[in-house]
Tab-separated table of C-alpha atoms and ligand atoms in Angstrom:
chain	number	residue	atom	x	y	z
A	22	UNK	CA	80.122	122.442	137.539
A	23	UNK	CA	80.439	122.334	141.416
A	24	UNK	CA	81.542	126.018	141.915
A	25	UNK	CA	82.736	127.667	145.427
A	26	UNK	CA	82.419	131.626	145.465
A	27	UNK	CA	84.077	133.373	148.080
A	28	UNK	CA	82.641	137.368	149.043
A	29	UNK	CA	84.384	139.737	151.280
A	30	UNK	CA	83.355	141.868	153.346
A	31	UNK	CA	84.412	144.825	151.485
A	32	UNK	CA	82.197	144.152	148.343
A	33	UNK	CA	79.259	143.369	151.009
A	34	UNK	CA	79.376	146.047	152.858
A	35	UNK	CA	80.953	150.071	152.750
A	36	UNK	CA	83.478	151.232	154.816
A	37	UNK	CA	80.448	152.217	157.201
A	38	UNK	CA	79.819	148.701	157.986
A	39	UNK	CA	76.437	148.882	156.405
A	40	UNK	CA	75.360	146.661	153.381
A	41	UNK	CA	76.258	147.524	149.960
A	42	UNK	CA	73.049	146.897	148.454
A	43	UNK	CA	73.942	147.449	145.004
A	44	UNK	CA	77.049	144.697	144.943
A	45	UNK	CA	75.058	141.985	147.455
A	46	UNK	CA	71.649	142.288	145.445
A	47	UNK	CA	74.085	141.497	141.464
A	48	UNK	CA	75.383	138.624	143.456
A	49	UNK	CA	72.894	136.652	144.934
A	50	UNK	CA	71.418	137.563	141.101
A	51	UNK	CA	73.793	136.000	139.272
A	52	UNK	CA	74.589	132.894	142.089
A	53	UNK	CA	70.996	132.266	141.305
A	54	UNK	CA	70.737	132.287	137.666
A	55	UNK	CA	74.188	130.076	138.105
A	56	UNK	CA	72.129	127.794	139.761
A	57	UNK	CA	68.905	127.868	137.482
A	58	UNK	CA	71.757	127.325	134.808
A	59	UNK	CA	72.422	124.025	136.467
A	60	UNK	CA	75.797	124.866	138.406
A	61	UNK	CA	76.150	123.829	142.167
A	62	UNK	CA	76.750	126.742	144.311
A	63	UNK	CA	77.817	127.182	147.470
A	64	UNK	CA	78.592	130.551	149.055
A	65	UNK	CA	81.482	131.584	151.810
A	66	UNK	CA	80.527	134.622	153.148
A	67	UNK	CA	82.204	137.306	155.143
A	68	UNK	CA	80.797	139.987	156.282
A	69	UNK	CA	79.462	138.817	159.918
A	70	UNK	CA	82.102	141.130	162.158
A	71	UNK	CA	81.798	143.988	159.656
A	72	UNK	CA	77.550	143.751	159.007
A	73	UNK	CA	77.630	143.878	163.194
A	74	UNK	CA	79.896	147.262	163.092
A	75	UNK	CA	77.031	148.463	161.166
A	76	UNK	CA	74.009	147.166	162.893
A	77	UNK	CA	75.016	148.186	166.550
A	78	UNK	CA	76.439	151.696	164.961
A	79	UNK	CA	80.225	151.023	166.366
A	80	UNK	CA	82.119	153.818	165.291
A	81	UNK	CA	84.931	151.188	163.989
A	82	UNK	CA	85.694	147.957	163.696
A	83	UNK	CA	86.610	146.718	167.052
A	84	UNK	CA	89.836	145.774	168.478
A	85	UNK	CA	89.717	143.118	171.211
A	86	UNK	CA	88.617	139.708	170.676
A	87	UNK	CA	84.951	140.148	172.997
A	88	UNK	CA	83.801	142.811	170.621
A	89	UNK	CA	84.538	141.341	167.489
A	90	UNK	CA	82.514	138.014	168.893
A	91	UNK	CA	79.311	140.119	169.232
A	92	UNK	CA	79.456	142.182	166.510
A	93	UNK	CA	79.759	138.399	164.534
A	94	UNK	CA	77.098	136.936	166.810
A	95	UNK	CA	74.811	140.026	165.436
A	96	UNK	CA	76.074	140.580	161.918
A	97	UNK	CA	75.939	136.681	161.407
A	98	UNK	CA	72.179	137.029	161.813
A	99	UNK	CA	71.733	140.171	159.550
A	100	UNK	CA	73.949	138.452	156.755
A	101	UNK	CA	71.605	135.437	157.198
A	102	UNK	CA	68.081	136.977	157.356
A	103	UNK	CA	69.239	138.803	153.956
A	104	UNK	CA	70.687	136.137	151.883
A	105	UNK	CA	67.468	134.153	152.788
A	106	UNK	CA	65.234	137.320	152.019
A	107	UNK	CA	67.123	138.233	148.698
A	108	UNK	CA	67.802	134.224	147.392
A	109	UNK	CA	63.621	133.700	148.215
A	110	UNK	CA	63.000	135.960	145.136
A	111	UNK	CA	64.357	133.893	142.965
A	112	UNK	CA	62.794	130.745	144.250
A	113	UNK	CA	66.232	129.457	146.374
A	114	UNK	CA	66.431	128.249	149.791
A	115	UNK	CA	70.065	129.216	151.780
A	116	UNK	CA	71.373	126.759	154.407
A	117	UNK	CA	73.738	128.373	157.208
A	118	UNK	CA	77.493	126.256	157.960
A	119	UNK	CA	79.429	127.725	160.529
A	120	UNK	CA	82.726	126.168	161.077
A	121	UNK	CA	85.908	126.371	162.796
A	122	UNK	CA	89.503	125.523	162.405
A	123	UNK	CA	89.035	122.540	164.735
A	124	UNK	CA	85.760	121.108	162.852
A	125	UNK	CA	88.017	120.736	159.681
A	126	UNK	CA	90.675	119.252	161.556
A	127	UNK	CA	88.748	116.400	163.300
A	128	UNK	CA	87.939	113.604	160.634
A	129	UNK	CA	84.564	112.932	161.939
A	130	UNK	CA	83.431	116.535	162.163
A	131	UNK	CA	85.231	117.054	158.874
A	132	UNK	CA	83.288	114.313	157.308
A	133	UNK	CA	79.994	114.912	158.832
A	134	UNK	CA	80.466	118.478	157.691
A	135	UNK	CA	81.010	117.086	153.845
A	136	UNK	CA	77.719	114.635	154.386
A	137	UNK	CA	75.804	117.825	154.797
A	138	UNK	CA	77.285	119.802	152.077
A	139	UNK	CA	76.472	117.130	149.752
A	140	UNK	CA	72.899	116.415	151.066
A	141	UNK	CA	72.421	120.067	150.733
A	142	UNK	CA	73.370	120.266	147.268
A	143	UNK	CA	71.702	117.116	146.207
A	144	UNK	CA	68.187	118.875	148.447
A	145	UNK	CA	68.819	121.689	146.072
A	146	UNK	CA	69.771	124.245	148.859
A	147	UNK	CA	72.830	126.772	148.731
A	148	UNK	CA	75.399	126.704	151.663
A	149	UNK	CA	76.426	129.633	153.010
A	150	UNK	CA	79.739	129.041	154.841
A	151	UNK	CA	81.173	131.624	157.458
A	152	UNK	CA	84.032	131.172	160.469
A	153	UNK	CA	81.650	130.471	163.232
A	154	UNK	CA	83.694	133.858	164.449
A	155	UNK	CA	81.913	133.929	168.267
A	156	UNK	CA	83.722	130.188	169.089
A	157	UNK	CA	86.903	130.127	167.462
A	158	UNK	CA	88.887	133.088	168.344
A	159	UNK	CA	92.706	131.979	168.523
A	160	UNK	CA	95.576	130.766	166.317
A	161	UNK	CA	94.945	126.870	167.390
A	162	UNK	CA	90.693	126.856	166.759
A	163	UNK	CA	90.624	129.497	164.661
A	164	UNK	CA	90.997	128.994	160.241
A	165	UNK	CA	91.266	132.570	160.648
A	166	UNK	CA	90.398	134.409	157.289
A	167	UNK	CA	87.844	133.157	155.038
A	168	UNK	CA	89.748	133.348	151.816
A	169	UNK	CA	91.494	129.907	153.370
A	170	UNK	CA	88.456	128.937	154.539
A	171	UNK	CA	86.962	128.837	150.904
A	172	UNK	CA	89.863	126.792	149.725
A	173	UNK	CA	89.400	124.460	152.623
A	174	UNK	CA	85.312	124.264	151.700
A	175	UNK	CA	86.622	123.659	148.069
A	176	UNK	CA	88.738	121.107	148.947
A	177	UNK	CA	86.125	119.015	150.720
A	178	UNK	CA	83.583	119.697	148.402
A	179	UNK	CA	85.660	118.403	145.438
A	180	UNK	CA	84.743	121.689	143.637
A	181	UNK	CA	85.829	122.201	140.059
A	182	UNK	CA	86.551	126.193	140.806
A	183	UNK	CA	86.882	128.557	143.108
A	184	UNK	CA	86.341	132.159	143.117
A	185	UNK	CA	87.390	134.335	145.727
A	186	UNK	CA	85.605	138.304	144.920
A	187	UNK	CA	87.589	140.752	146.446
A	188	UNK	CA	87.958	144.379	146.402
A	189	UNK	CA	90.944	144.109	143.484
A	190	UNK	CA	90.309	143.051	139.796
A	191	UNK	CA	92.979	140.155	140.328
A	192	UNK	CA	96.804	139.311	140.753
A	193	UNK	CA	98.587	142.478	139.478
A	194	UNK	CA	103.077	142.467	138.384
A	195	UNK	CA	103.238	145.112	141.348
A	196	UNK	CA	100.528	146.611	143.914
A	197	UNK	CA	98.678	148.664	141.818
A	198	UNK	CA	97.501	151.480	143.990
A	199	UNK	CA	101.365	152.443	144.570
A	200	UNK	CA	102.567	151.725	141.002
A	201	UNK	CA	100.519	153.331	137.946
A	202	UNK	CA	101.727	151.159	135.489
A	203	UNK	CA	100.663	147.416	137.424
A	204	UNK	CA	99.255	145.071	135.212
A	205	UNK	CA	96.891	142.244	135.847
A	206	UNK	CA	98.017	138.968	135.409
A	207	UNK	CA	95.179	136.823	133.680
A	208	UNK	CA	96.922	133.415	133.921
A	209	UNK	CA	98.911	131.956	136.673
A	210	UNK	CA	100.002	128.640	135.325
A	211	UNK	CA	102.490	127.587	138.619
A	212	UNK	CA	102.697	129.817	141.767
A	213	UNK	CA	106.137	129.733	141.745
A	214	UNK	CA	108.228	131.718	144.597
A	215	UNK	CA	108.241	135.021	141.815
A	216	UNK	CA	104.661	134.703	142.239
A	217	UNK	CA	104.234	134.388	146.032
A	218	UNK	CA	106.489	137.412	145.962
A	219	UNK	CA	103.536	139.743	143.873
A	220	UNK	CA	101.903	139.411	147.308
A	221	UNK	CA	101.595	142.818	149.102
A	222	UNK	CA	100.089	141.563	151.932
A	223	UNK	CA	97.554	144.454	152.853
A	224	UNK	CA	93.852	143.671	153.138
A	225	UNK	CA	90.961	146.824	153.746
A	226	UNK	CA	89.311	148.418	155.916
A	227	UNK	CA	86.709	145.936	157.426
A	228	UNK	CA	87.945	142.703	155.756
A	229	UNK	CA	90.909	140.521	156.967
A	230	UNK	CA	92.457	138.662	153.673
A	231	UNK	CA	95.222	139.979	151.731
A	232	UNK	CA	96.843	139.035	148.525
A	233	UNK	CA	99.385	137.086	150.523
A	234	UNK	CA	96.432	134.375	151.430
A	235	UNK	CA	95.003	134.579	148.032
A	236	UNK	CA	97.957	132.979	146.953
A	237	UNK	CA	98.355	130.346	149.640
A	238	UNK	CA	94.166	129.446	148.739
A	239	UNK	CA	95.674	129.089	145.231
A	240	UNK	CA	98.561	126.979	145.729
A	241	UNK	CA	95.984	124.400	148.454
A	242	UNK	CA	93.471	124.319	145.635
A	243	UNK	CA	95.227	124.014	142.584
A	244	UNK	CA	97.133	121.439	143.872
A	245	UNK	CA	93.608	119.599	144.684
A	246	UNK	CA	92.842	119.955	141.140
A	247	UNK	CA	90.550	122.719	140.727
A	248	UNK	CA	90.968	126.333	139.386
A	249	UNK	CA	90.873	129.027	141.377
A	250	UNK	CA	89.847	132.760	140.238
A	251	UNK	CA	90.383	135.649	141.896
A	252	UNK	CA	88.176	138.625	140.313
A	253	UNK	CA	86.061	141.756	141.718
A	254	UNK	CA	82.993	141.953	143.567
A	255	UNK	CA	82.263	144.907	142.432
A	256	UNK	CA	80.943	142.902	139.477
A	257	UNK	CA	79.428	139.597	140.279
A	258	UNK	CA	78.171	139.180	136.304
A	259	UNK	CA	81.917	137.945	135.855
A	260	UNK	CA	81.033	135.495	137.534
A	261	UNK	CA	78.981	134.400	133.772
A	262	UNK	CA	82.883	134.641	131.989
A	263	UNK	CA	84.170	132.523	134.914
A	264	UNK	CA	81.878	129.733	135.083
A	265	UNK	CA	82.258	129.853	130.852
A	266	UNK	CA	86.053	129.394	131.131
A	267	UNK	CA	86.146	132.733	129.708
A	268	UNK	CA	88.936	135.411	130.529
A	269	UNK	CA	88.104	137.374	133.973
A	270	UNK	CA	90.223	138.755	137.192
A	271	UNK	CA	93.382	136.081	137.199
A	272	UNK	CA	92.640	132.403	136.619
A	273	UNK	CA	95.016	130.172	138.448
A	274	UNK	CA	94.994	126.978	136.633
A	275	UNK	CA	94.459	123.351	138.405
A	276	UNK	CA	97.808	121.609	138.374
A	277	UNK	CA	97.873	118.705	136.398
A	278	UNK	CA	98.783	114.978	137.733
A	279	UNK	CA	101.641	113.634	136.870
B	314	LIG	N1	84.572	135.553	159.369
B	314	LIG	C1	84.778	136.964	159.261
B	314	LIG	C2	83.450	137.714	159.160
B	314	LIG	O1	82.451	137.146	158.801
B	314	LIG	C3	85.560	137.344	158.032
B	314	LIG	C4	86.912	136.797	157.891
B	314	LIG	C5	87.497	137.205	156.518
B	314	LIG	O2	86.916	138.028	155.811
B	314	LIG	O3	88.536	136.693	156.133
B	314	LIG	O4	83.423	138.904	159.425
C-alpha cells in the first residue's frame, strides 16, 4: 500500500517549540517498520516554523511574515538533520521536497515533482514533504497549511490512504474540549454539509490546521479514491490498525465510482 502520513507540529514538538522526543522517535519507528513491512511511505512534515521558535529561543511563535521565514529557513534544517539521524537507525535514507502552491499548480513542475516522488520510492528512499515556508508566503503562492498539502501530495502520488496525525483522536459529534459528552466518529461514509458543520475550526498553539481543513483534505481525497484517516500523534503505533484496515481515529472512506 502507497500510504501518505501527515505530522503536525503539535505532536512534533511542545508548546516550547522544542522537539517532542518521545512522539517523533514512535513515529519514525513505526514509518520504518511500515516500510520494512513492504508499505511505501512518504512523510509531510510540519514542524519547520515551530522547530525554529525553539532553536533560536523566540519567546513565541512569531507574527509577521519575515520572522516566520527564518524561523522555517532554521527549523527546516533541524527537522531535516533529525529525520535523517533517527530514520539512519533503522537502515532508511529520507529525501527532502519542498514545495509551494505555485509548483502544484504549474503542470510541468507538478509533473516533474511526481517523477521524483516515484523515482524516490522506486530508489527505496522516504520523502519528506514540507511548504517550502521561506518562498511562498501569500494567499496566491502559498498551499498554506500542510494538512491540504498532504491531500494534494496524495493526490499526485495516487496513494491508497492518507493519514493526517493531529493533536485530536479524530472527527468528534461536537468539539470535545467544550462538550463532555463528544463522541468520536469512526466512519465517515459521505462528508455531507452535517459533516462539514462538526468543524470547529480552531487549530493549537504552534500548528496552523484545524478541523475545518481536515475535512476539506477529506472531501479532495476521497473523491480521488483513497481513504483518508485522521487519528493522534500522540500514538504513531495506530498507525499498525490503520495500514491493517483496522478501526483507529475516524476513517473517511474513498468514494466509490459510479
Ligand atoms: N509548513 C509549516 C511548518 O513547517 C506548517 C504548516 C502547517 O502545519 O499546516 O511549520
Amino acid at each position: 500500500m502507497r500510504i501518505v502520513v501527515k505530522v503536525g507540529t503539535s505532536t512534533l514538538a511542545y508548546a516550547t517549540g522544542r522537539l517532542n522526543i518521545r512522539h517523533t522517535e514512535q513515529l519514525v519507528k513505526v514509518l520504518s517498520d511500515l516500510k520494512n513491512e513492504g508499505h511505501e511511505v512518504i512523510l509531510v512534515s510540519s514542524g519547520a516554523i515551530g522547530m525554529g521558535v525553539g532553536k533560536l529561543s523566540l519567546p513565541t511563535r512569531p507574527k509577521d511574515t519575515t520572522t516566520k521565514q527564518a524561523c522555517a529557513a532554521v527549523g527546516q534544517c533541524e527537522l531535516m538533520y533529525t529525520y535523517d539521524r533517527l530514520f539512519n537507525a533503522y537502515n532508511h535514507t529520507v529525501a527532502q521536497i519542498l514545495l509551494t502552491g505555485v509548483d502544484v499548480e504549474h503542470t510541468e513542475r507538478r509533473v516533474n515533482f511526481q517523477n521524483t516522488l516515484s523515482r524516490l520510492l522506486e530508489l527505496g528512499a522516504l520523502p519528506i514533504i514540507n511548504e517550502n515556508d521561506t518562498v511562498a508566503t501569500d494567499e496566491i503562492t502559498s498551499i498554506g497549511d500542510n494538512d491540504t498539502l498532504a491531500a494534494i501530495v496524495a493526490c499526485c502520488a495516487k496513494a491508497d490512504m492518507l493519514v493526517l496525525l493531529s493533536d485530536i483522536d479524530g472527527l468528534y459529534t461536537a468539539n470535545p474540549h467544550t462538550h463532555t459528552d463528544a463522541k468520536l466518529i469512526p466512519l465517515v461514509e459521505e462528508i455531507t454539509p452535517e459533516v462539514m458543520a462538526l468543524a470547529d475550526g480552531a487549530g493549537s498553539a504552534l500548528g496552523t490546521g484545524g478541523m475545518a481543513t481536515k475535512l476539506r483534505a477529506a472531501r479532495m481525497v476521497t473523491s480521488s479514491g483513497a481513504d483518508m484517516v485522521i487519528a493522534n500523534g500522540a500514538h504513531p503505533e495506530l498507525l499498525y490498525d490503520i495500514a491493517a484496515g483496522r478501526s483507529a481515529g475516524t476513517r473517511f472512506a474513498a468514494r466509490k465510482e459510479d
